[in-house]
Amino acid sequence: MRPNYQILSELFGFESNGEANDVLPQKGPMTAEENLIQGNYKRAAQQFAERVRQDPGEAEARLGLAGALECMDQAPQALRQYEQARRLARNSSEPYVGLSEIYKQHGRARDAVAKLHQALELEPCNAYLHFKLAEALRGLGLLEDAARAAQYTIAYAPDQSFYHYWLGDLLLEMGKHEQALAAMRAAIELSPGDDGLYAHAACALWATGKHAEAIKAIRLATDLDASRLEYRGLLHRFLTERDQHEEAAAEAPYVDRMGEYERDRLARLGREAGLG
């Protein structure tokens, strides 16, 4: 079937005489940024390096080159480029974030935290920076500090479901189930079609003694994604704990089908729910 070029012209501004334009205009070569996004790291690095050669003072090109080198596991070279970018763009937080990521990946977690604090001095209202700080602090086992940083993330980006979920997940890890439940509810309100949110909310509900509600929540998660056998496993566990053996028996075949990955996931959900 031939495309209707009159409609294409009206929608997108393509020029057509109705005869010769049987092929859409070809897009030019991908830019360095596009290659980086597509995972063509070597090509992206070459393009960014050429831009740096032409203009050594272009901070964006150095940041891009650093990112490509980092993706190619060339950390020392990436660090040098991030440092150069930091000197060129003194008011930008991006070089600090890049440096922090490399430090974190190479076991220098405290240096990573220090760089994120420097980034936040430049952009104290940046929700993403507060999240990266919370993530780094959690990695260090500083859970209370991580929770405080995550609260700032939510304060500056209250409409982002993921940030509410992340805080809720952290609070579950900390055993603060009532607070975790509040965070998961907020996440669900913003993203009501996310099955994982209902699963974690079910754990918080169970841990706070709301067992009937927990069963409803995990059933919702199962309805949204029937392929997640760990949800069936958690439902089976809940029903068994409640002595609802007939209903639990209906879930048993799904439990039997679980592989190692699903069993690991189920074990984690069980810990979140306080089931051991």
mmCIF file of C-alpha atoms in Angstrom, residues 68-209:
data_model
loop_
_atom_site.group_PDB
_atom_site.id
_atom_site.type_symbol
_atom_site.label_atom_id
_atom_site.label_comp_id
_atom_site.label_asym_id
_atom_site.label_seq_id
_atom_site.Cartn_x
_atom_site.Cartn_y
_atom_site.Cartn_z
ATOM 1 C CA ALA A 68 30.920 7.775 26.502
ATOM 2 C CA LEU A 69 34.263 6.827 28.046
ATOM 3 C CA GLU A 70 32.523 5.847 31.276
ATOM 4 C CA CYS A 71 30.174 3.566 29.333
ATOM 5 C CA MET A 72 33.243 2.009 27.688
ATOM 6 C CA ASP A 73 34.694 1.220 31.140
ATOM 7 C CA GLN A 74 37.503 3.719 30.663
ATOM 8 C CA ALA A 75 37.143 5.300 34.094
ATOM 9 C CA PRO A 76 40.517 7.135 34.340
ATOM 10 C CA GLN A 77 39.988 8.856 30.988
ATOM 11 C CA ALA A 78 36.381 9.679 31.930
ATOM 12 C CA LEU A 79 37.503 11.185 35.238
ATOM 13 C CA ARG A 80 39.909 13.488 33.427
ATOM 14 C CA GLN A 81 37.186 14.707 31.101
ATOM 15 C CA TYR A 82 34.727 15.278 33.969
ATOM 16 C CA GLU A 83 37.376 17.300 35.808
ATOM 17 C CA GLN A 84 38.003 19.379 32.700
ATOM 18 C CA ALA A 85 34.256 19.934 32.305
ATOM 19 C CA ARG A 86 33.998 20.956 35.961
ATOM 20 C CA ARG A 87 36.624 23.663 35.444
ATOM 21 C CA LEU A 88 34.929 24.903 32.289
ATOM 22 C CA ALA A 89 31.345 24.877 33.633
ATOM 23 C CA ARG A 90 31.740 26.080 37.191
ATOM 24 C CA ASN A 91 28.012 26.577 37.712
ATOM 25 C CA SER A 92 26.972 23.153 36.399
ATOM 26 C CA SER A 93 26.242 20.198 38.655
ATOM 27 C CA GLU A 94 26.632 17.627 35.853
ATOM 28 C CA PRO A 95 30.401 17.064 36.183
ATOM 29 C CA TYR A 96 29.992 16.390 39.899
ATOM 30 C CA VAL A 97 27.301 13.796 39.204
ATOM 31 C CA GLY A 98 29.561 12.091 36.678
ATOM 32 C CA LEU A 99 32.476 12.056 39.077
ATOM 33 C CA SER A 100 30.213 10.714 41.811
ATOM 34 C CA GLU A 101 29.013 7.827 39.648
ATOM 35 C CA ILE A 102 32.553 6.740 38.829
ATOM 36 C CA TYR A 103 33.657 6.975 42.454
ATOM 37 C CA LYS A 104 30.631 4.923 43.540
ATOM 38 C CA GLN A 105 31.302 2.229 40.944
ATOM 39 C CA HIS A 106 34.914 1.919 42.096
ATOM 40 C CA GLY A 107 34.253 1.585 45.819
ATOM 41 C CA ARG A 108 34.816 5.219 46.763
ATOM 42 C CA ALA A 109 31.331 5.760 48.157
ATOM 43 C CA ARG A 110 32.269 8.564 50.547
ATOM 44 C CA ASP A 111 33.966 10.480 47.748
ATOM 45 C CA ALA A 112 30.804 9.976 45.703
ATOM 46 C CA VAL A 113 28.725 11.493 48.507
ATOM 47 C CA ALA A 114 31.113 14.449 48.789
ATOM 48 C CA LYS A 115 30.778 15.207 45.071
ATOM 49 C CA LEU A 116 26.990 15.119 45.317
ATOM 50 C CA HIS A 117 27.084 17.579 48.213
ATOM 51 C CA GLN A 118 29.148 19.874 45.986
ATOM 52 C CA ALA A 119 26.571 19.495 43.224
ATOM 53 C CA LEU A 120 23.781 20.396 45.641
ATOM 54 C CA GLU A 121 25.605 23.558 46.645
ATOM 55 C CA LEU A 122 25.116 24.662 43.046
ATOM 56 C CA GLU A 123 21.537 23.373 42.663
ATOM 57 C CA PRO A 124 19.962 22.910 46.097
ATOM 58 C CA CYS A 125 16.451 22.468 44.676
ATOM 59 C CA ASN A 126 17.366 19.769 42.159
ATOM 60 C CA ALA A 127 15.296 16.681 43.018
ATOM 61 C CA TYR A 128 17.487 14.354 40.975
ATOM 62 C CA LEU A 129 20.601 15.390 42.885
ATOM 63 C CA HIS A 130 18.887 14.714 46.200
ATOM 64 C CA PHE A 131 17.877 11.301 44.864
ATOM 65 C CA LYS A 132 21.433 10.468 43.793
ATOM 66 C CA LEU A 133 22.613 11.507 47.257
ATOM 67 C CA ALA A 134 19.967 9.316 48.894
ATOM 68 C CA GLU A 135 21.038 6.415 46.690
ATOM 69 C CA ALA A 136 24.706 6.849 47.608
ATOM 70 C CA LEU A 137 23.932 7.136 51.330
ATOM 71 C CA ARG A 138 21.817 3.996 51.181
ATOM 72 C CA GLY A 139 24.743 2.204 49.601
ATOM 73 C CA LEU A 140 26.852 3.211 52.597
ATOM 74 C CA GLY A 141 24.246 1.812 54.968
ATOM 75 C CA LEU A 142 23.347 5.307 56.233
ATOM 76 C CA LEU A 143 19.636 4.640 55.947
ATOM 77 C CA GLU A 144 18.364 7.485 58.125
ATOM 78 C CA ASP A 145 20.443 9.987 56.152
ATOM 79 C CA ALA A 146 19.250 8.408 52.908
ATOM 80 C CA ALA A 147 15.619 8.773 54.013
ATOM 81 C CA ARG A 148 16.148 12.462 54.798
ATOM 82 C CA ALA A 149 17.690 13.030 51.367
ATOM 83 C CA ALA A 150 14.783 11.172 49.747
ATOM 84 C CA GLN A 151 12.320 13.446 51.533
ATOM 85 C CA TYR A 152 13.969 16.418 49.830
ATOM 86 C CA THR A 153 13.621 14.602 46.511
ATOM 87 C CA ILE A 154 9.875 14.318 47.041
ATOM 88 C CA ALA A 155 9.608 17.908 48.269
ATOM 89 C CA TYR A 156 11.091 19.176 45.007
ATOM 90 C CA ALA A 157 9.388 16.639 42.689
ATOM 91 C CA PRO A 158 6.156 15.562 44.392
ATOM 92 C CA ASP A 159 4.586 14.416 41.120
ATOM 93 C CA GLN A 160 7.186 11.719 40.407
ATOM 94 C CA SER A 161 5.829 8.308 41.372
ATOM 95 C CA PHE A 162 9.264 6.669 41.346
ATOM 96 C CA TYR A 163 10.613 8.886 44.105
ATOM 97 C CA HIS A 164 7.685 8.001 46.392
ATOM 98 C CA TYR A 165 8.207 4.319 45.594
ATOM 99 C CA TRP A 166 11.948 4.544 46.258
ATOM 100 C CA LEU A 167 11.384 6.126 49.664
ATOM 101 C CA GLY A 168 8.725 3.522 50.445
ATOM 102 C CA ASP A 169 11.111 0.722 49.507
ATOM 103 C CA LEU A 170 13.795 2.213 51.750
ATOM 104 C CA LEU A 171 11.350 2.565 54.638
ATOM 105 C CA LEU A 172 10.332 -1.077 54.222
ATOM 106 C CA GLU A 173 14.002 -2.004 54.474
ATOM 107 C CA MET A 174 14.202 0.070 57.656
ATOM 108 C CA GLY A 175 11.120 -1.628 59.138
ATOM 109 C CA LYS A 176 9.138 1.627 59.149
ATOM 110 C CA HIS A 177 6.039 0.051 57.714
ATOM 111 C CA GLU A 178 3.437 2.749 58.424
ATOM 112 C CA GLN A 179 5.596 5.394 56.731
ATOM 113 C CA ALA A 180 6.360 2.986 53.904
ATOM 114 C CA LEU A 181 2.651 2.431 53.358
ATOM 115 C CA ALA A 182 2.047 6.189 53.093
ATOM 116 C CA ALA A 183 4.813 6.486 50.504
ATOM 117 C CA MET A 184 3.486 3.550 48.469
ATOM 118 C CA ARG A 185 -0.025 4.999 48.519
ATOM 119 C CA ALA A 186 1.338 8.260 47.128
ATOM 120 C CA ALA A 187 3.196 6.352 44.410
ATOM 121 C CA ILE A 188 0.063 4.398 43.450
ATOM 122 C CA GLU A 189 -2.003 7.581 43.265
ATOM 123 C CA LEU A 190 0.467 8.927 40.689
ATOM 124 C CA SER A 191 0.943 5.628 38.827
ATOM 125 C CA PRO A 192 -2.141 3.437 39.376
ATOM 126 C CA GLY A 193 -1.211 0.927 36.674
ATOM 127 C CA ASP A 194 2.121 -0.154 38.157
ATOM 128 C CA ASP A 195 1.779 -3.711 39.450
ATOM 129 C CA GLY A 196 5.006 -3.541 41.484
ATOM 130 C CA LEU A 197 3.637 -0.713 43.601
ATOM 131 C CA TYR A 198 0.670 -2.841 44.684
ATOM 132 C CA ALA A 199 2.998 -5.713 45.578
ATOM 133 C CA HIS A 200 5.138 -3.528 47.826
ATOM 134 C CA ALA A 201 2.047 -1.854 49.259
ATOM 135 C CA ALA A 202 0.724 -5.334 50.072
ATOM 136 C CA CYS A 203 3.867 -5.992 52.086
ATOM 137 C CA ALA A 204 3.469 -2.745 54.014
ATOM 138 C CA LEU A 205 -0.202 -3.496 54.646
ATOM 139 C CA TRP A 206 0.570 -6.986 55.925
ATOM 140 C CA ALA A 207 3.334 -5.721 58.192
ATOM 141 C CA THR A 208 0.972 -3.164 59.727
ATOM 142 C CA GLY A 209 -1.653 -5.818 60.483
#
